[in-house]
CSV table of C-alpha atoms in Angstrom, one decimal:
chain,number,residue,atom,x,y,z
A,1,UNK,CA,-18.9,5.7,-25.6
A,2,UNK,CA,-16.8,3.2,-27.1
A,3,UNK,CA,-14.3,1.8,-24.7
A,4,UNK,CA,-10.5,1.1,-24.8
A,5,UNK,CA,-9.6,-1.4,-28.2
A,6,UNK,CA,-6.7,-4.2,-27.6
A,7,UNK,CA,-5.2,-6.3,-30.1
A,8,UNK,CA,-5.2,-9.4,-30.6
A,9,UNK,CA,-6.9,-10.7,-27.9
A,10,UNK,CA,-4.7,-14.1,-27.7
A,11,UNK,CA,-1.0,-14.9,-28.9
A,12,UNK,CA,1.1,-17.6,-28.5
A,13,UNK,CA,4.6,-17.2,-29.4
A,14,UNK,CA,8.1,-19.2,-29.2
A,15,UNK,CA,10.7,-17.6,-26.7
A,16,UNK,CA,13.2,-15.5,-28.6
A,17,UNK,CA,10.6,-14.4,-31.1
A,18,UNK,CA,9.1,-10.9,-31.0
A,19,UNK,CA,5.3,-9.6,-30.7
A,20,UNK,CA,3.5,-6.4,-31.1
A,21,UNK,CA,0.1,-5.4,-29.1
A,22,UNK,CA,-1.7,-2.9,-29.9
A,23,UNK,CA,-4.6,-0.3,-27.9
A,24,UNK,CA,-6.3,2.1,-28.8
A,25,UNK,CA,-7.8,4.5,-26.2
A,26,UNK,CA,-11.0,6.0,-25.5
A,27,UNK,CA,-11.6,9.1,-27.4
A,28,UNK,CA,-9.8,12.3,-25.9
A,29,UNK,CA,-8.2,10.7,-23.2
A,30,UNK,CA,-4.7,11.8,-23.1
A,31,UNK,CA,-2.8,9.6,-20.9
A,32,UNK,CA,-2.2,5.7,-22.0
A,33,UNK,CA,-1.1,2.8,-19.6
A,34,UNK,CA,0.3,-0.6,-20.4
A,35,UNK,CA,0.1,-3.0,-17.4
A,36,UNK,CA,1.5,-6.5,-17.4
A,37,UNK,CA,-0.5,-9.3,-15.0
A,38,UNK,CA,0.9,-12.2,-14.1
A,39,UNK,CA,-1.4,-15.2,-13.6
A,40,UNK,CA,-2.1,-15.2,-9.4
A,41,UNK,CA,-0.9,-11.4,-9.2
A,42,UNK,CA,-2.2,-7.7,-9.5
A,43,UNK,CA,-1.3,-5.3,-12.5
A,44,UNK,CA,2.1,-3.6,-12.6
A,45,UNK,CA,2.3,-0.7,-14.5
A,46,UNK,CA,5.1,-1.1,-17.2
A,47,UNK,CA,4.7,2.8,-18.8
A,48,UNK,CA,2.9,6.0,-19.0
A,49,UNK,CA,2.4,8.5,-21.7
A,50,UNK,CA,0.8,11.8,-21.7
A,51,UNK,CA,-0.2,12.3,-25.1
A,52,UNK,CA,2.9,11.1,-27.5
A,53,UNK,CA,5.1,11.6,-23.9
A,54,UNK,CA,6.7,9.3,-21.8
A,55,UNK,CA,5.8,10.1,-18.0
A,56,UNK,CA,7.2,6.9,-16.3
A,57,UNK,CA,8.6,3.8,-17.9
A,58,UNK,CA,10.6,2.7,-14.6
A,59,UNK,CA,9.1,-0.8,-14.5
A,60,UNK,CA,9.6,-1.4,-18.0
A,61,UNK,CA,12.6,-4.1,-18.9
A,62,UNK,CA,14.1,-1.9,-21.4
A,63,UNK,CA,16.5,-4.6,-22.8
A,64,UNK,CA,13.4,-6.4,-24.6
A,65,UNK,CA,10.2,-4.3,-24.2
A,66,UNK,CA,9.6,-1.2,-25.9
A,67,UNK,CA,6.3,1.3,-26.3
A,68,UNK,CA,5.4,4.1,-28.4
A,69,UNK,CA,2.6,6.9,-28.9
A,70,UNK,CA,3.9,8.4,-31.5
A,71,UNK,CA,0.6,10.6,-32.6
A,72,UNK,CA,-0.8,10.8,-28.6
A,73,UNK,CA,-3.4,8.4,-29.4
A,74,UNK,CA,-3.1,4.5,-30.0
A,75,UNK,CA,-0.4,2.9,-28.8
A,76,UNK,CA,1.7,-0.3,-29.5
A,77,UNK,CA,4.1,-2.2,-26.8
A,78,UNK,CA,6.4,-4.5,-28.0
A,79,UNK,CA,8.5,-7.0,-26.9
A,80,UNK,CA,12.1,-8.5,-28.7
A,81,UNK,CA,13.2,-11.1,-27.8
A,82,UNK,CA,10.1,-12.7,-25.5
A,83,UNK,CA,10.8,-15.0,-22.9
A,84,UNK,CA,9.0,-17.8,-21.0
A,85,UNK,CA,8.3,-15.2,-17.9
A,86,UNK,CA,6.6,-12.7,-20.2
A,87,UNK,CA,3.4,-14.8,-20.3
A,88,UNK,CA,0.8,-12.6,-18.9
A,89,UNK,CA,-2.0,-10.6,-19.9
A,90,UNK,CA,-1.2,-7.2,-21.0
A,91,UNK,CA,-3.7,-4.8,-19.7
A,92,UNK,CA,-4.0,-0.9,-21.7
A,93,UNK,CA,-5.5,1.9,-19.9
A,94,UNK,CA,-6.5,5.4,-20.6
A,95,UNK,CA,-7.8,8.0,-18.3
A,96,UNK,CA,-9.3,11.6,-19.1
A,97,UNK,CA,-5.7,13.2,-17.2
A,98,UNK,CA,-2.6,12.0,-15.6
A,99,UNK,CA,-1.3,14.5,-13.6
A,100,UNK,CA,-3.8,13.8,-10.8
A,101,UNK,CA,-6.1,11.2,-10.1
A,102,UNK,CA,-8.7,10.5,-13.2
A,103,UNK,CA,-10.3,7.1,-13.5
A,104,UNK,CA,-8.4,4.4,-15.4
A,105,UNK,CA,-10.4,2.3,-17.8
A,106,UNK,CA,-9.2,-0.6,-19.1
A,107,UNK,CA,-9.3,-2.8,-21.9
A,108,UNK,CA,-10.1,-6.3,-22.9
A,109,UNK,CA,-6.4,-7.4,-22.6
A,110,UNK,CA,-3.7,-9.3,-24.7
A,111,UNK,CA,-3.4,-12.8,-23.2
A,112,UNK,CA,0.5,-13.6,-24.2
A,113,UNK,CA,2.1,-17.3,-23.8
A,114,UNK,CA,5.6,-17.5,-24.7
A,115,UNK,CA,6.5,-21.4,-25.3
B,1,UNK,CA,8.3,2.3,-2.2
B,2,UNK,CA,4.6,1.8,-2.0
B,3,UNK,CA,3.1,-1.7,-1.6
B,4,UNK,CA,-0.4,-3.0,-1.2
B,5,UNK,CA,-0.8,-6.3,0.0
B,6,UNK,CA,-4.1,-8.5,-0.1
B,7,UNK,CA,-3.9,-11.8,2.1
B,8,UNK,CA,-6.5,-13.7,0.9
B,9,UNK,CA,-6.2,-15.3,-2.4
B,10,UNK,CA,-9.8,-16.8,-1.6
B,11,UNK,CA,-13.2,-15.9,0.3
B,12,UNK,CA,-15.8,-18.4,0.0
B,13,UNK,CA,-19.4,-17.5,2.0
B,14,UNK,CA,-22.9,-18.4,1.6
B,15,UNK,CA,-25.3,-16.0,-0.3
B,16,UNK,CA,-26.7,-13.2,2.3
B,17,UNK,CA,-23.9,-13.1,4.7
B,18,UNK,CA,-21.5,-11.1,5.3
B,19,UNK,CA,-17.7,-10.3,3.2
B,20,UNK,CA,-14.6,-8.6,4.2
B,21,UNK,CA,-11.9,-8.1,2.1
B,22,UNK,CA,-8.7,-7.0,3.5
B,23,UNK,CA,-6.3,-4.8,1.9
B,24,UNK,CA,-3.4,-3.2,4.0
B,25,UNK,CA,-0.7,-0.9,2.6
B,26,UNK,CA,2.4,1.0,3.0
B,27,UNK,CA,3.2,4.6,1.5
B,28,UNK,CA,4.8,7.6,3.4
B,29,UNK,CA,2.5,9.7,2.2
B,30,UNK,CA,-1.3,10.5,2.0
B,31,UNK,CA,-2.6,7.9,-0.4
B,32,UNK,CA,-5.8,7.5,-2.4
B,33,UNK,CA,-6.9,3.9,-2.2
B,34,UNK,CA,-9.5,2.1,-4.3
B,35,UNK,CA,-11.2,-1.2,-5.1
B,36,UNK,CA,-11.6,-2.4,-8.6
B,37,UNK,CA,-13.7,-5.5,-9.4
B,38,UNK,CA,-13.2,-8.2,-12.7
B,39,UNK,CA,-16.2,-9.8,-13.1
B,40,UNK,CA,-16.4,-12.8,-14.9
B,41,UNK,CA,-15.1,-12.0,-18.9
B,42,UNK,CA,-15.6,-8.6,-18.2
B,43,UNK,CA,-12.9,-5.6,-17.8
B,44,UNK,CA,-11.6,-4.3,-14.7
B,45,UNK,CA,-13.2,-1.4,-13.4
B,46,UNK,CA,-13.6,0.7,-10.4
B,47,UNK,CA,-15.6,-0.1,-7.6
B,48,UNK,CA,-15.1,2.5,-4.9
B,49,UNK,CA,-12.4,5.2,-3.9
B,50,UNK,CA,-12.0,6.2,-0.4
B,51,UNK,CA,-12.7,9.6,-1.2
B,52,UNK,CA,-16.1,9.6,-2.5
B,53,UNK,CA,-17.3,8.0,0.6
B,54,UNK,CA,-20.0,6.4,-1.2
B,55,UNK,CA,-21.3,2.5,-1.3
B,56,UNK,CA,-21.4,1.3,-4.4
B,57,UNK,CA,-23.6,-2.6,-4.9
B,58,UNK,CA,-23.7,-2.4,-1.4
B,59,UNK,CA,-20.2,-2.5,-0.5
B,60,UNK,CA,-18.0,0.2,1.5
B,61,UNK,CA,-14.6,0.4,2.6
B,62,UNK,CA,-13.4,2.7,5.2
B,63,UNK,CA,-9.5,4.2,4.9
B,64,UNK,CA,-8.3,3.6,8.1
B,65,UNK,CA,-4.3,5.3,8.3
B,66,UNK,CA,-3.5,4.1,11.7
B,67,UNK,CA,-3.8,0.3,10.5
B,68,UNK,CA,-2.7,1.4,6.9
B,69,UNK,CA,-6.1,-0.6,6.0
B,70,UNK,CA,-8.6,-0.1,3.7
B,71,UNK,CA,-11.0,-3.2,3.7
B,72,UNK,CA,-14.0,-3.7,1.6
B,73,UNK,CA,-17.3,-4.5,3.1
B,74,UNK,CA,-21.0,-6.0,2.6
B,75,UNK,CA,-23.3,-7.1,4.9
B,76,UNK,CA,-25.0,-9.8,2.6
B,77,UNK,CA,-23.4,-11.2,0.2
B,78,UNK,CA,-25.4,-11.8,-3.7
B,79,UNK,CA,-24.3,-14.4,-5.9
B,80,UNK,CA,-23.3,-11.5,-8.7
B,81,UNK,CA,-20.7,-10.5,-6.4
B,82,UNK,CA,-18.7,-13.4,-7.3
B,83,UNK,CA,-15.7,-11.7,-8.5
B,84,UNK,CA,-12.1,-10.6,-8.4
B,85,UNK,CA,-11.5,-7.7,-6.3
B,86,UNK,CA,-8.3,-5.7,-6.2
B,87,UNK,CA,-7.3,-3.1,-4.0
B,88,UNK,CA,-4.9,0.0,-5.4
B,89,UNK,CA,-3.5,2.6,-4.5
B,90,UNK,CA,-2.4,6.6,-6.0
B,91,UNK,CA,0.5,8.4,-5.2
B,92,UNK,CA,-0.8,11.5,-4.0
B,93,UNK,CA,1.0,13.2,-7.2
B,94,UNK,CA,0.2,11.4,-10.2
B,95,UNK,CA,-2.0,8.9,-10.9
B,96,UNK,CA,0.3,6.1,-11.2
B,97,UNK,CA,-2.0,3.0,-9.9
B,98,UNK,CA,0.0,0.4,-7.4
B,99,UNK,CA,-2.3,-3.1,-7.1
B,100,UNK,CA,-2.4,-5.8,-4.6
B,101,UNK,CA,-2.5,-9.3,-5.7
B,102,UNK,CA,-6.2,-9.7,-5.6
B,103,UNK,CA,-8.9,-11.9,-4.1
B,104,UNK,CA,-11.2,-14.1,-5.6
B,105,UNK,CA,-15.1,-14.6,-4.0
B,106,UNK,CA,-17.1,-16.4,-4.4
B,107,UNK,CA,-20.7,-16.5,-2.9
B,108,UNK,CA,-22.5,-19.9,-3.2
B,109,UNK,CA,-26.3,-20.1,-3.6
C-alpha cells in the first residue's frame, strides 16, 4: 500500500513569512498526526485529528500555527508568521485508530528553515 | 507529565558485538513503550513494542517498571543497524506518542 504523502519535501522561508505543508495519509486511516523535530531531539506531537476532529492540539502554538482536516483525509498545517525556532522537520502520521494504540506510520517529512 | 529520556546521543561498537540502548521514563500510569528506528533516508518506523514480546533484527527490549527502563538489546551488532533509534512511549488511553531524544549507532566494519 502506498504510504503517507508530504509536501514539499524542503522549504526555506524568511522569518515573518507564512508556509503551508501538506500530507496526505494512508488510505482509511482515520486519525492524522503532525509532529515537529528539532535537529538533536525526538518528535513532539503538535495535533491530532480523528477524521475531520480535533483530539489534542495542546502542544500546538496557537498564536502562529494552525491545522485542518477538513474532509477527514489529507491534511495541511500551517504556520503565520514563522520564526527562526520553527526550523525543523515536520513529521505527518496516520494510524488505522486513535482511541487506543494502532501503529503510527510516518511520512517522508517537510524539512523547514526559517532565515 | 510523561517524559522519556535517552542519555546517549552516540553508541559507537565494532561489528558482532554487543549494543545497549538505554531508554528510561516517567508516567504514573501503566505505559506502552516502543522503539522506532530511522535508517539512513528512510522513514521512521516501528521496531519493537513491549507488548508483543517479540525480537525483531535481532534486537529485544525488556520493560522493566521498577527501574522505569526499557532498554534495547542485540548481542552482535551488523553494520545495517547503523541507525537512529528512538524510544516512545503511549498513554495507556490514547495513542498519543511521547519520544525521547534519540541515539545515533553506529557499528563499524
Amino acid at each position: 500500500e502506498a504510504g503517507v504523502a508530504q509536501s514539499p519535501r524542503y522549504k526555506i522561508i524568511e522569518k515573518r513569512q507564512s508556509v503551508a505543508f501538506w500530507c496526505n495519509p494512508i488510505s482509511g486511516h482515520a486519525t492524522l498526526y503532525w509532529y515537529q523535530q528539532i535537529l538533536g531531539q525526538g518528535p513532539k506531537l503538535l495535533i491530532q485529528f480523528q477524521n475531520n476532529g480535533v483530539v489534542d492540539d495542546s502542544q500546538l502554538p496557537k498564536d502562529r500555527f494552525s491545522a485542518e482536516r477538513l474532509k477527514g483525509v489529507d491534511s495541511t498545517l500551517k504556520i503565520q508568521p514563522a520564526k527562526l525556532e520553527d526550523s525543523a522537520v515536520y513529521l505527518c502520521a496516520s494510524s488505522f485508530r486513535g482511541l487506543s494504540y494502532n501503529e503510527q506510520f510516518f511520512g517522508p517529512g517537510t524539512r523547514l528553515t526559517v532565515l | 507529565a510523561q517524559r522519556v529520556t535517552q542519555p546517549e546521543k552516540l553508541l559507537s561498537v565494532f561489528k558482532g558485538a554487543p549494543v545497549e540502548l538505554k531508554c528510561n521514563y516517567s508516567y504514573s500510569g501503566s505505559p506502552e513503550l516502543f522503539w522506532y528506528v530511522q535508517y539512513s533516508r528512510q522513514r521512521l518506523q516501528l521496531l519493537l513494542r513491549h507488548i508483543s514480546r517479540e525480537s525483531i533484527k535481532g534486537f529485544t527490549a525488556d520493560l522493566n517498571k521498577g527501574e522505569t527502563s526499557f532498554h534495547l538489546k542485540k548481542p552482535f551488532a551488523q553494520e545495517e543497524d547503523s541507525a537512529m533509534y528512538y524510544c516512545a512511549l503511549n498513554k495507556a488511553a490514547g495513542n498519543k506518542l511521547t519520544f525521547g531524544g534519540g541515539t545515533r549507532v553506529l557499528v563499524k566494519p
